[in-house]
Amino acid sequence: MIEKSNKKNDALLFAIISSIVLFLSQYLLVFSLSIPILMTIKLGMYDKKETFIYLFLTGLFSSILDLSLTLIVLSPSLIFSLLIIFLIRRDIEDKTSLFILTSLTSIFILTLLGYIYSKGYIDFKIIVGELSKAFESEGVELDEIFIVNALRTIPAMCVILNLIYNFICLKLIRNYLNYRDDKIRDLISINRFRLEIKDIIILFIIFLLISTFAYFLGLDFEIIKLNALSVTMSLLQINGLLLLDYFSAKKSKLTRFINWVLIFFVFAILSDVFAVIGAIDVVFNIREKVRQYER
């Protein structure tokens, strides 16, 4: 009886905390990013009754503070949280979970970006002009084509940042729930993630479908191609970095820290090299060969 009462009090307390965090999210992005993590952790701990209390009170308090913010931020966060809970309870493979999360949330983000652009809230000509002036005022001469191409890859950057955010969410949530309940496993080590040939094939099919839709909608194919290349290169670079981290993990923590500091400084120069390393790992599965050798 006391435990049930404590859970109800906990649901009330965290409903208040979630509402405050939601209200603060209009001032700092970090609060917006923390809402899905907080909600998922609590939903993963509660039973049906506590879940109802938590969601009802969070929605009520948030609506009182700011109704529009509740609809814009809280609703997508709730859907995202329920999706993660579903993936965790089904114990779906980590890489598959990450793919599902990133795919669905990227569709939402890119649709939102497309809507904002179609309504004229973003004018790239004005942005390019302002950026050119800003660089010129600093004594830097930059071709406008370079700025235009950089802005065209905003969707790709959103996808990669979304991938990183989803991994952090999944890691933090699984870690905490595993700490509270041994039946829920922890997320595997990040350096165990690797791109496989089948992943590249899936990416190719996705880009092919997007290109087909773009053709019928009359969208610029060059933008699709540029973003497809950017996403693929970024994934290969990440794969290369994770492979290096896999090897450095076998050393002391100090050596590993120094390795990552050096990697951080040389990444901008050697990003293409990391992409090549990542591509080689996709084909030859170097991690598996090392594990077999160690046996």
Coordinates of C-alpha atoms in Angstrom, one line a residue:
M1 CA 0.0 0.0 0.0
I2 CA 2.8 2.4 1.0
E3 CA 4.7 1.5 -2.2
K4 CA 1.7 2.2 -4.4
S5 CA 1.2 5.6 -2.6
N6 CA 4.9 6.4 -3.2
K7 CA 4.6 5.6 -6.9
K8 CA 1.6 8.0 -7.1
N9 CA 3.5 10.7 -5.3
D10 CA 6.4 10.1 -7.6
A11 CA 4.1 10.4 -10.7
L12 CA 2.8 13.7 -9.3
L13 CA 6.3 15.0 -8.6
F14 CA 7.7 14.1 -12.0
A15 CA 4.6 15.5 -13.7
I16 CA 5.4 18.9 -12.1
I17 CA 9.1 18.5 -13.0
S18 CA 8.2 17.6 -16.6
S19 CA 5.9 20.6 -16.9
I20 CA 8.6 22.9 -15.7
V21 CA 11.2 21.4 -18.0
L22 CA 8.7 21.8 -20.9
F23 CA 8.1 25.5 -20.0
L24 CA 11.9 26.1 -19.9
S25 CA 12.3 24.5 -23.3
Q26 CA 11.3 27.7 -25.0
Y27 CA 14.4 29.3 -23.6
L28 CA 17.1 26.6 -23.9
L29 CA 17.3 23.7 -26.4
V30 CA 18.8 21.4 -23.8
F31 CA 15.4 21.3 -22.0
S32 CA 13.6 20.4 -25.2
L33 CA 16.0 17.5 -25.8
S34 CA 15.7 16.3 -22.2
I35 CA 11.9 16.0 -22.2
P36 CA 11.7 12.7 -24.2
I37 CA 14.4 11.1 -22.0
L38 CA 12.7 12.1 -18.8
M39 CA 9.3 10.9 -20.0
T40 CA 10.6 7.6 -21.4
I41 CA 12.4 6.8 -18.1
K42 CA 9.3 7.4 -16.0
L43 CA 7.0 5.6 -18.4
G44 CA 9.3 2.6 -18.4
M45 CA 9.1 2.5 -14.6
Y46 CA 5.3 3.0 -14.0
D47 CA 2.4 0.6 -14.4
K48 CA -0.8 1.6 -16.2
K49 CA -2.3 3.5 -13.3
E50 CA 0.8 5.6 -12.6
T51 CA 1.4 6.1 -16.3
F52 CA -2.1 7.6 -16.6
I53 CA -1.6 9.8 -13.6
Y54 CA 1.8 11.0 -14.8
L55 CA 0.6 11.7 -18.4
F56 CA -2.7 13.3 -17.3
L57 CA -1.1 15.7 -14.8
T58 CA 1.8 16.5 -17.1
G59 CA -0.6 17.4 -19.9
L60 CA -2.8 19.4 -17.4
F61 CA 0.1 21.4 -15.8
S62 CA 1.8 22.0 -19.1
S63 CA -1.4 23.2 -20.7
I64 CA -1.9 25.7 -17.9
L65 CA 1.6 27.0 -18.3
D66 CA 1.6 27.1 -22.2
L67 CA -1.0 25.3 -24.3
S68 CA 0.8 25.9 -27.7
L69 CA 4.1 24.6 -26.3
T70 CA 2.3 21.5 -25.0
L71 CA 0.9 20.7 -28.4
I72 CA 4.1 21.5 -30.3
V73 CA 6.7 19.9 -28.0
L74 CA 5.0 17.6 -25.5
S75 CA 2.9 15.7 -28.1
P76 CA 5.8 14.6 -30.3
S77 CA 7.9 13.9 -27.2
L78 CA 5.2 11.6 -25.9
I79 CA 5.0 9.7 -29.2
F80 CA 8.8 9.4 -29.3
S81 CA 8.8 8.1 -25.7
L82 CA 6.1 5.5 -26.4
L83 CA 8.1 4.3 -29.4
I84 CA 11.3 3.8 -27.4
I85 CA 9.3 2.0 -24.6
F86 CA 7.9 -0.3 -27.3
L87 CA 11.3 -1.0 -28.8
I88 CA 12.8 -1.7 -25.3
R89 CA 10.0 -3.9 -24.1
R90 CA 10.2 -5.9 -27.3
D91 CA 13.9 -6.1 -26.8
I92 CA 14.6 -5.3 -30.5
E93 CA 18.2 -5.3 -31.5
D94 CA 20.0 -2.0 -30.7
K95 CA 21.0 -1.1 -34.3
T96 CA 17.5 -1.9 -35.6
S97 CA 16.0 0.2 -32.8
L98 CA 18.3 3.1 -33.7
F99 CA 17.4 2.8 -37.4
I100 CA 13.7 2.8 -36.7
L101 CA 14.0 5.8 -34.3
T102 CA 16.2 7.8 -36.7
S103 CA 14.1 7.0 -39.7
L104 CA 10.7 8.0 -38.2
T105 CA 12.0 11.1 -36.3
S106 CA 14.0 12.2 -39.4
I107 CA 10.8 12.0 -41.5
F108 CA 9.1 14.2 -39.0
I109 CA 11.9 16.8 -38.8
L110 CA 12.4 17.0 -42.6
T111 CA 8.6 17.3 -43.1
L112 CA 8.6 20.1 -40.6
L113 CA 11.5 21.8 -42.4
G114 CA 9.8 21.4 -45.7
Y115 CA 6.6 23.0 -44.3
I116 CA 8.5 25.9 -42.9
Y117 CA 10.3 26.4 -46.2
S118 CA 7.1 26.1 -48.3
K119 CA 5.4 28.8 -46.1
G120 CA 8.3 31.2 -46.8
Y121 CA 9.5 31.4 -43.2
I122 CA 13.0 30.6 -44.6
D123 CA 14.5 32.6 -47.5
F124 CA 17.8 31.0 -48.6
K125 CA 18.7 34.0 -50.8
I126 CA 18.6 36.3 -47.9
I127 CA 20.6 33.9 -45.7
V128 CA 23.2 33.4 -48.4
G129 CA 23.5 37.2 -48.8
E130 CA 23.8 37.8 -45.0
L131 CA 26.4 35.1 -44.6
S132 CA 28.5 36.4 -47.6
K133 CA 28.5 39.9 -46.0
A134 CA 29.4 38.4 -42.6
F135 CA 32.4 36.5 -44.1
E136 CA 33.5 39.6 -46.1
S137 CA 33.4 41.8 -43.0
E138 CA 35.9 39.3 -41.4
G139 CA 38.1 39.5 -44.5
V140 CA 37.2 36.1 -45.8
E141 CA 36.3 35.7 -49.4
L142 CA 33.9 32.8 -49.9
D143 CA 32.2 31.8 -53.1
E144 CA 28.4 32.0 -52.7
I145 CA 28.1 28.6 -54.4
F146 CA 29.9 27.0 -51.5
I147 CA 27.5 28.7 -49.0
V148 CA 24.5 27.5 -51.1
N149 CA 25.7 23.9 -51.2
A150 CA 26.4 24.0 -47.5
L151 CA 22.8 25.2 -46.8
R152 CA 21.5 22.5 -49.1
T153 CA 23.0 19.8 -46.9
I154 CA 20.9 21.0 -43.9
P155 CA 18.6 18.0 -44.2
A156 CA 21.6 15.6 -44.1
M157 CA 23.0 17.4 -41.0
C158 CA 19.6 17.1 -39.3
V159 CA 19.6 13.3 -40.0
I160 CA 23.1 12.8 -38.6
L161 CA 22.5 15.0 -35.5
N162 CA 19.2 13.1 -35.0
L163 CA 21.0 9.8 -35.2
I164 CA 23.5 10.9 -32.5
Y165 CA 20.7 12.2 -30.3
N166 CA 18.7 9.0 -30.7
F167 CA 21.7 7.0 -29.7
I168 CA 22.3 9.1 -26.6
C169 CA 18.6 8.8 -25.7
L170 CA 18.6 5.0 -26.1
K171 CA 21.9 4.7 -24.2
L172 CA 20.8 6.8 -21.2
I173 CA 17.3 5.3 -21.0
R174 CA 18.5 1.7 -21.2
N175 CA 21.3 2.3 -18.7
Y176 CA 18.9 3.8 -16.2
L177 CA 16.1 1.2 -16.7
N178 CA 18.8 -1.6 -16.5
Y179 CA 20.0 -0.1 -13.2
R180 CA 16.4 -0.3 -11.8
D181 CA 15.5 -3.6 -13.4
D182 CA 18.0 -6.3 -14.3
K183 CA 15.5 -7.8 -16.8
I184 CA 16.0 -4.8 -19.1
R185 CA 19.4 -5.1 -20.7
D186 CA 21.9 -2.3 -21.2
L187 CA 22.8 -0.9 -24.6
I188 CA 25.8 -2.6 -26.2
S189 CA 29.1 -0.7 -26.4
I190 CA 29.0 2.0 -29.0
N191 CA 32.1 0.7 -30.8
R192 CA 30.3 -2.6 -31.4
F193 CA 28.0 -0.7 -33.9
R194 CA 29.1 -1.1 -37.5
L195 CA 27.8 -0.5 -40.9
E196 CA 27.2 -3.6 -43.0
I197 CA 26.8 -4.0 -46.7
K198 CA 23.1 -4.7 -46.2
D199 CA 22.8 -1.3 -44.4
I200 CA 24.4 0.5 -47.4
I201 CA 21.9 -1.4 -49.7
I202 CA 19.0 -0.2 -47.5
L203 CA 20.3 3.3 -47.7
F204 CA 20.5 3.1 -51.4
I205 CA 16.9 1.9 -51.6
I206 CA 15.7 4.7 -49.4
F207 CA 17.5 7.3 -51.5
L208 CA 16.1 5.7 -54.6
L209 CA 12.5 6.0 -53.2
I210 CA 13.1 9.6 -52.1
S211 CA 14.5 10.4 -55.6
T212 CA 11.4 8.9 -57.2
F213 CA 9.0 10.9 -55.0
A214 CA 11.2 14.0 -55.6
Y215 CA 10.8 13.5 -59.4
F216 CA 7.0 13.3 -59.2
L217 CA 6.8 16.3 -56.9
G218 CA 9.1 18.3 -59.1
L219 CA 11.8 18.8 -56.5
D220 CA 15.5 19.5 -57.3
F221 CA 17.3 16.2 -57.8
E222 CA 20.7 17.8 -57.1
I223 CA 19.6 18.6 -53.5
I224 CA 18.6 14.9 -53.0
K225 CA 21.9 13.7 -54.4
L226 CA 23.9 16.1 -52.4
N227 CA 22.2 15.1 -49.1
A228 CA 22.4 11.4 -50.0
L229 CA 26.2 11.7 -50.4
S230 CA 26.5 13.8 -47.2
V231 CA 24.6 11.2 -45.1
T232 CA 26.6 8.3 -46.6
M233 CA 29.9 10.0 -46.1
S234 CA 29.0 11.0 -42.5
L235 CA 28.0 7.4 -41.7
L236 CA 31.2 6.0 -43.1
Q237 CA 33.2 8.6 -41.1
I238 CA 31.3 7.6 -37.9
N239 CA 31.9 3.9 -38.8
G240 CA 35.7 4.6 -39.2
L241 CA 35.8 6.5 -35.9
L242 CA 34.0 3.7 -34.1
L243 CA 36.5 1.1 -35.5
L244 CA 39.4 3.2 -34.2
D245 CA 37.6 3.4 -30.8
Y246 CA 37.2 -0.4 -30.9
F247 CA 41.0 -0.8 -31.1
S248 CA 41.8 2.0 -28.6
A249 CA 39.3 0.4 -26.1
K250 CA 41.8 -2.4 -25.6
K251 CA 44.3 0.1 -24.1
S252 CA 44.3 2.0 -20.8
K253 CA 41.7 4.8 -20.2
L254 CA 44.4 7.5 -20.3
T255 CA 45.7 6.2 -23.7
R256 CA 42.1 6.1 -24.9
F257 CA 41.4 9.6 -23.8
I258 CA 44.6 10.9 -25.5
N259 CA 43.6 9.0 -28.7
W260 CA 40.2 10.7 -28.8
V261 CA 41.7 14.2 -28.2
L262 CA 44.1 13.6 -31.2
I263 CA 41.2 12.2 -33.3
F264 CA 39.2 15.4 -32.5
F265 CA 41.9 17.7 -33.7
V266 CA 42.7 15.8 -36.9
F267 CA 39.2 14.9 -37.8
A268 CA 38.6 18.0 -40.0
I269 CA 41.7 17.2 -42.0
L270 CA 41.4 13.4 -42.2
S271 CA 37.6 13.1 -42.4
D272 CA 37.8 11.5 -45.8
V273 CA 40.4 9.0 -44.5
F274 CA 37.9 8.0 -41.7
A275 CA 35.3 7.6 -44.4
V276 CA 37.6 5.2 -46.3
I277 CA 38.4 3.3 -43.1
G278 CA 34.6 3.1 -42.5
A279 CA 34.0 1.8 -46.0
I280 CA 36.7 -0.9 -45.7
D281 CA 35.1 -2.0 -42.4
V282 CA 31.7 -2.3 -44.1
V283 CA 33.1 -4.7 -46.7
F284 CA 35.6 -6.7 -44.6
N285 CA 34.1 -6.5 -41.0
I286 CA 37.5 -5.9 -39.4
R287 CA 36.1 -6.1 -35.8
E288 CA 34.9 -9.7 -36.4
K289 CA 38.3 -10.7 -37.9
V290 CA 40.1 -9.2 -34.8
R291 CA 37.7 -11.1 -32.4
Q292 CA 38.4 -14.3 -34.3
Y293 CA 42.2 -13.7 -34.2
E294 CA 42.0 -13.1 -30.4
R295 CA 40.2 -16.4 -29.8

